[in-house]
């Protein structure tokens, strides 16, 4: 069976058990803590069922308790290790694929340790991005609240003063007054319209081709597309390294990346890359070069790995390199994003304040 068909069948199976499962997904930190402790217990020759029973009572793994209890029940009913985990959405396709590999190779403890490192690095990257964006997001929210407060509460109190005066009201002030009247009179309709538009865009993103074009823009635009591409490349490199280290082929690694990729533009490009490599029409680096979803440096390193045959070592260097690049990308993005927010919010709030103060000064001067 071709890798393309395996991907499609795998996706159908994944979707099937995802829809059967209930509850919230656990975070990456919980996953890597579980896997780290699980690998230690396995390397100590403690049986799998006993290892999981020990971990069920760990306080930091509380959110995984129900899932692990279900895994123990499956194991005790005679299911295999990967089968026992594969009916729960807390364990993604990559996790299940690595379990199968560890199960078949007899090196489950080592594979689980490598997987724990993978999730740990992913968690650290996500935490850095979240921490970096926290201040700009708070700044944006505070600015929006301030503008709504000024337009809805402060401006109306000046409207009566301006209307009773004989001075000519400047255009900026007339704009702010009209905006204030619209917001105060129709705020319910405005709020409902915003909710409906947001819902329509969300549905269009999930269900139509619109989502593909949004993801493509987020990847290729010159403002933040480069940073987005570096983050995705880091994940691709790290996944390929872990799969190669544990004796999977490049095609197997790419199939796993495809299955776990939420960006629809990347999914389409990865599917084409897999097809070209599988049919032999293009080499690995040629397929990646033609798709342009990864930087040129990444593609060049893949060519070196292909020429030397040492994919394991080269992919390790690539993943380490791009893990560092993600840190620089996050810092670079925030260094641009944060001043832009400050400038925009400062301009909008300043426009409102100036629109109110100009006619006030004119009124004072007229006296």
Coordinates of C-alpha atoms in Angstrom, one line a residue:
X1 CA 0.0 0.0 0.0
X2 CA 1.4 3.4 -0.9
X3 CA 2.2 6.0 1.7
X4 CA -0.5 8.3 0.3
X5 CA -3.2 5.7 0.9
X6 CA -1.8 4.9 4.3
X7 CA -2.1 8.6 5.2
X8 CA -5.7 8.8 4.0
X9 CA -6.7 5.6 5.9
X10 CA -4.8 6.7 9.0
X11 CA -6.6 10.0 8.9
X12 CA -10.0 8.3 8.7
X13 CA -9.1 6.1 11.7
X14 CA -7.8 9.1 13.6
X15 CA -11.0 11.1 13.0
X16 CA -13.1 8.1 13.9
X17 CA -11.7 7.7 17.4
X18 CA -11.3 11.4 18.0
X19 CA -15.1 11.9 17.5
X20 CA -15.8 9.0 19.9
X21 CA -13.7 10.4 22.7
X22 CA -14.8 13.1 25.2
X23 CA -13.0 15.5 27.6
X24 CA -10.3 18.1 27.3
X25 CA -6.9 17.5 25.8
X26 CA -4.0 17.5 28.2
X27 CA -1.2 20.0 27.7
X28 CA 2.3 19.3 26.4
X29 CA 3.9 19.6 29.8
X30 CA 1.7 16.8 31.2
X31 CA 2.6 14.6 28.2
X32 CA 6.3 15.0 28.6
X33 CA 6.2 14.5 32.4
X34 CA 4.2 11.3 31.8
X35 CA 6.5 10.0 29.1
X36 CA 9.7 10.8 31.1
X37 CA 8.4 9.0 34.2
X38 CA 7.0 6.1 32.1
X39 CA 10.4 5.6 30.3
X40 CA 12.2 5.5 33.7
X41 CA 9.8 2.9 35.1
X42 CA 10.1 0.8 31.9
X43 CA 13.9 1.0 32.0
X44 CA 13.8 -0.3 35.6
X45 CA 12.1 -3.4 34.2
X46 CA 8.7 -2.7 35.8
X47 CA 5.9 -4.2 33.7
X48 CA 3.9 -1.8 31.5
X49 CA 0.6 -2.2 33.4
X50 CA 2.3 -1.7 36.8
X51 CA 4.1 1.3 35.5
X52 CA 1.0 3.0 34.3
X53 CA -0.8 2.2 37.6
X54 CA 2.0 3.9 39.5
X55 CA 1.7 7.0 37.3
X56 CA -2.1 7.2 37.6
X57 CA -1.7 8.4 41.2
X58 CA 0.8 11.1 40.4
X59 CA -0.6 14.6 41.2
X60 CA 1.0 16.3 38.2
X61 CA -0.7 13.7 35.9
X62 CA -4.2 14.3 37.3
X63 CA -5.6 15.4 33.9
X64 CA -4.4 12.1 32.4
X65 CA -5.9 9.9 35.1
X66 CA -9.1 8.9 33.2
X67 CA -7.1 8.2 30.0
X68 CA -4.5 6.1 31.8
X69 CA -7.2 4.1 33.7
X70 CA -8.8 3.3 30.3
X71 CA -5.3 2.3 28.9
X72 CA -4.8 -0.1 31.9
X73 CA -8.3 -1.6 31.3
X74 CA -7.4 -2.2 27.6
X75 CA -4.1 -3.8 28.5
X76 CA -5.6 -6.1 31.0
X77 CA -8.2 -7.1 28.4
X78 CA -5.4 -8.3 26.1
X79 CA -5.0 -5.3 23.8
X80 CA -1.5 -4.3 22.6
X81 CA 0.3 -1.3 23.9
X82 CA -0.3 1.0 20.9
X83 CA -3.9 -0.2 20.6
X84 CA -4.6 0.5 24.2
X85 CA -3.5 4.2 23.8
X86 CA -5.0 4.8 20.4
X87 CA -8.7 5.3 21.4
X88 CA -8.0 8.5 23.3
X89 CA -7.6 12.0 21.8
X90 CA -5.0 12.9 24.4
X91 CA -2.5 10.7 22.4
X92 CA -1.9 12.1 18.9
X93 CA -0.9 10.1 15.8
X94 CA 2.8 10.8 16.3
X95 CA 2.5 9.4 19.9
X96 CA 0.7 6.3 18.6
X97 CA 3.2 5.7 15.8
X98 CA 6.2 5.9 18.1
X99 CA 4.4 3.5 20.5
X100 CA 4.0 1.0 17.7
X101 CA 7.7 1.4 16.8
X102 CA 8.8 0.9 20.5
X103 CA 6.5 -2.0 20.8
X104 CA 7.8 -3.8 17.7
X105 CA 11.4 -3.0 18.3
X106 CA 11.4 -4.0 22.0
X107 CA 12.9 -0.6 22.9
X108 CA 9.8 1.0 24.3
X109 CA 11.7 2.7 27.2
X110 CA 14.2 4.4 24.9
X111 CA 11.5 5.4 22.4
X112 CA 9.4 6.9 25.2
X113 CA 12.4 8.9 26.4
X114 CA 13.0 10.3 22.9
X115 CA 9.3 11.1 22.7
X116 CA 9.4 12.9 26.1
X117 CA 12.2 15.1 24.9
X118 CA 10.2 15.9 21.7
X119 CA 7.2 17.0 23.8
X120 CA 9.4 18.9 26.3
X121 CA 11.0 20.9 23.5
X122 CA 7.6 21.6 21.9
X123 CA 6.3 22.7 25.3
X124 CA 9.3 25.0 25.9
X125 CA 8.8 26.6 22.4
X126 CA 5.1 27.1 23.0
X127 CA 5.7 28.6 26.4
X128 CA 8.3 31.1 25.1
X129 CA 5.9 32.2 22.3
X130 CA 3.0 32.5 24.8
X131 CA 5.1 34.5 27.3
X132 CA 6.5 36.7 24.5
X133 CA 3.0 37.6 23.2
X134 CA 1.3 38.0 26.6
X135 CA 2.4 41.7 27.1
X136 CA 1.4 42.8 23.5
X137 CA -2.0 41.1 23.9
X138 CA -2.7 42.7 27.3
X139 CA -1.6 46.0 25.8
X140 CA -4.1 45.6 22.9
X141 CA -6.9 44.6 25.3
X142 CA -6.2 47.6 27.6
X143 CA -6.1 49.9 24.6
X144 CA -9.4 48.6 23.2
X145 CA -11.1 48.9 26.6
X146 CA -9.8 52.5 27.0
X147 CA -11.1 53.5 23.5
X148 CA -14.5 51.9 24.2
X149 CA -14.7 53.7 27.5
X150 CA -13.8 57.1 26.0
X151 CA -16.2 56.7 23.1
X152 CA -19.1 55.3 25.1
X153 CA -18.8 57.2 28.4
X154 CA -16.6 60.3 28.1
X155 CA -17.5 61.6 24.6
X156 CA -21.3 61.7 25.2
X157 CA -20.8 64.0 28.2
X158 CA -19.1 66.6 25.9
X159 CA -21.7 66.3 23.1
X160 CA -24.2 68.6 24.9
X161 CA -21.5 71.2 25.6
X162 CA -20.5 71.3 21.9
X163 CA -24.1 71.4 20.7
X164 CA -24.9 74.4 23.0
X165 CA -21.8 76.4 21.9
X166 CA -21.6 78.6 18.8
X167 CA -18.1 77.3 17.7
X168 CA -17.6 75.4 14.5
X169 CA -17.0 71.7 15.5
X170 CA -13.9 70.3 13.7
X171 CA -14.2 67.3 11.4
X172 CA -12.3 64.9 13.8
X173 CA -14.7 65.9 16.6
X174 CA -17.7 65.4 14.4
X175 CA -16.4 61.9 13.5
X176 CA -15.9 60.9 17.1
X177 CA -19.3 62.3 18.1
X178 CA -21.0 60.3 15.3
X179 CA -19.1 57.2 16.2
X180 CA -20.1 57.6 19.9
X181 CA -23.8 58.0 18.9
X182 CA -23.7 54.9 16.7
X183 CA -22.0 52.8 19.4
X184 CA -24.4 54.0 22.2
X185 CA -27.5 53.5 20.0
X186 CA -26.7 50.3 18.3
X187 CA -24.1 48.5 20.5
X188 CA -26.3 45.4 20.7
X189 CA -26.6 45.1 17.0
X190 CA -22.8 45.8 16.6
X191 CA -22.0 43.1 19.1
X192 CA -24.3 40.6 17.4
X193 CA -22.9 41.5 14.0
X194 CA -19.3 41.0 15.2
X195 CA -20.2 37.6 16.8
X196 CA -22.0 36.5 13.6
X197 CA -19.1 37.6 11.4
X198 CA -16.6 35.9 13.6
X199 CA -18.6 32.7 13.6
X200 CA -19.0 32.9 9.8
X201 CA -15.3 33.3 9.3
X202 CA -14.5 30.5 11.7
X203 CA -16.9 28.1 9.8
X204 CA -15.5 29.3 6.5
X205 CA -12.0 28.6 7.7
X206 CA -12.8 25.1 8.9
X207 CA -15.2 24.0 6.1
X208 CA -14.2 25.8 2.9
X209 CA -11.2 26.6 0.8
X210 CA -11.0 30.0 2.6
X211 CA -9.0 28.2 5.4
X212 CA -6.4 27.1 2.9
X213 CA -5.8 30.6 1.6
X214 CA -5.6 32.0 5.1
X215 CA -3.0 29.5 6.1
X216 CA -1.1 30.2 2.8
X217 CA -1.1 33.9 3.5
X218 CA 0.1 33.3 7.1
X219 CA 3.0 31.3 5.7
X220 CA 4.1 33.5 2.8
X221 CA 3.3 37.1 3.9
X222 CA 6.4 39.3 4.5
X223 CA 5.2 40.7 7.8
X224 CA 5.3 37.5 10.0
X225 CA 5.3 34.7 7.5
X226 CA 9.0 34.1 7.9
X227 CA 8.6 33.6 11.6
X228 CA 5.7 31.2 11.1
X229 CA 7.8 29.3 8.6
X230 CA 10.7 28.9 11.0
X231 CA 8.5 27.6 13.8
X232 CA 7.0 25.0 11.4
X233 CA 10.4 24.0 10.0
X234 CA 11.6 23.5 13.6
X235 CA 8.8 21.1 14.2
X236 CA 9.4 19.3 10.9
X237 CA 13.1 18.9 11.6
X238 CA 12.6 17.7 15.2
X239 CA 10.0 15.2 14.1
X240 CA 12.1 13.8 11.3
X241 CA 15.1 13.5 13.7
X242 CA 13.1 11.5 16.3
X243 CA 11.6 9.2 13.7
X244 CA 15.0 8.7 11.9
X245 CA 16.7 8.0 15.3
X246 CA 14.2 5.3 15.9
X247 CA 14.6 3.6 12.5
X248 CA 11.7 5.1 10.7
X249 CA 12.0 6.1 7.0
X250 CA 11.8 9.7 5.9
X251 CA 8.4 8.9 4.3
X252 CA 7.1 7.5 7.6
X253 CA 8.3 10.7 9.3
X254 CA 6.7 13.0 6.7
X255 CA 3.4 10.9 7.0
X256 CA 3.4 11.5 10.7
X257 CA 4.1 15.2 10.3
X258 CA 1.2 15.4 7.7
X259 CA -1.2 13.7 10.0
X260 CA -0.5 16.1 12.9
X261 CA -0.3 19.3 10.8
X262 CA -3.3 21.7 11.3
X263 CA -2.1 24.2 8.7
X264 CA -4.0 23.3 5.6
X265 CA -1.5 24.9 3.2
X266 CA 1.3 22.9 4.8
X267 CA -0.8 19.7 4.6
X268 CA -1.3 20.2 0.8
X269 CA 2.3 20.9 0.2
X270 CA 3.5 17.9 2.4
X271 CA 1.2 15.6 0.5
X272 CA 2.7 16.6 -2.8
X273 CA 6.2 16.2 -1.3
X274 CA 5.4 12.7 -0.1
X275 CA 4.0 11.7 -3.4
X276 CA 7.1 13.0 -5.3
X277 CA 9.5 11.2 -3.1
X278 CA 7.5 8.0 -3.1
X279 CA 7.2 7.9 -6.9
X280 CA 10.9 8.8 -7.2
X281 CA 10.2 11.8 -9.5
X282 CA 12.2 14.1 -7.2
X283 CA 14.8 13.7 -4.5
X284 CA 13.9 14.8 -0.9
X285 CA 15.6 18.2 -1.2
X286 CA 14.2 18.9 -4.7
X287 CA 10.7 18.2 -3.4
X288 CA 11.1 20.5 -0.5
X289 CA 12.8 23.2 -2.7
X290 CA 9.9 23.2 -5.1
X291 CA 7.3 23.5 -2.4
X292 CA 9.0 26.4 -0.6
X293 CA 7.4 25.7 2.8
X294 CA 10.9 25.4 4.4
X295 CA 13.9 27.7 4.3
X296 CA 16.7 27.1 1.8
X297 CA 19.1 26.2 4.6
X298 CA 16.9 23.4 5.7
X299 CA 16.6 22.1 2.1
X300 CA 20.4 22.3 1.6
X301 CA 21.0 20.3 4.8
X302 CA 18.6 17.7 3.6
X303 CA 20.6 17.4 0.4
X304 CA 23.8 16.9 2.4
X305 CA 22.0 14.2 4.4
X306 CA 20.8 12.5 1.2
X307 CA 24.3 12.5 -0.3
X308 CA 26.1 11.2 2.8
X309 CA 23.3 8.9 3.9
X310 CA 23.7 10.1 7.5
X311 CA 20.2 11.4 8.0
X312 CA 20.3 10.8 11.8
X313 CA 23.2 13.1 12.5
X314 CA 22.3 15.8 10.0
X315 CA 18.7 15.9 11.2
X316 CA 19.9 16.2 14.7
X317 CA 22.0 19.3 13.8
X318 CA 19.1 20.7 11.8
X319 CA 16.6 20.3 14.6
X320 CA 19.1 21.9 17.1
X321 CA 19.7 24.8 14.7
X322 CA 16.1 25.5 14.1
X323 CA 15.2 25.2 17.8
X324 CA 17.6 28.1 18.3
X325 CA 16.2 29.9 15.3
X326 CA 12.7 29.7 16.8
X327 CA 13.9 31.6 19.8
X328 CA 15.4 34.4 17.6
X329 CA 12.2 34.4 15.5
X330 CA 10.0 34.9 18.5
X331 CA 12.2 37.7 19.8
X332 CA 12.3 39.3 16.3
X333 CA 8.5 39.0 15.8
X334 CA 7.8 40.5 19.2
X335 CA 10.3 43.4 18.7
X336 CA 8.2 44.4 15.6
X337 CA 4.7 43.5 16.8
X338 CA 4.9 45.3 20.2
X339 CA 5.9 48.8 18.9
X340 CA 3.3 48.5 16.1
X341 CA 0.6 47.9 18.7
X342 CA 1.8 50.8 20.9
X343 CA 1.8 53.1 17.9
X344 CA -1.6 52.1 16.7
X345 CA -3.2 52.3 20.1
X346 CA -1.4 55.6 20.8
X347 CA -2.7 57.0 17.6
X348 CA -6.3 56.0 18.1
X349 CA -6.5 57.1 21.8
X350 CA -4.6 60.3 20.9
X351 CA -7.1 61.0 18.0
X352 CA -10.0 60.7 20.4
X353 CA -8.4 62.9 23.1
X354 CA -7.4 65.6 20.6
X355 CA -10.8 65.5 19.0
X356 CA -12.3 66.4 22.4
X357 CA -9.7 68.9 23.5
X358 CA -9.5 71.0 20.3
X359 CA -13.1 72.3 20.5
X360 CA -12.7 72.8 24.3
X361 CA -9.7 75.1 23.7
X362 CA -11.7 77.0 21.1
X363 CA -14.6 77.5 23.5
X364 CA -12.2 78.8 26.2
X365 CA -10.5 81.2 23.7
X366 CA -14.0 82.5 22.6
X367 CA -14.6 83.6 26.2

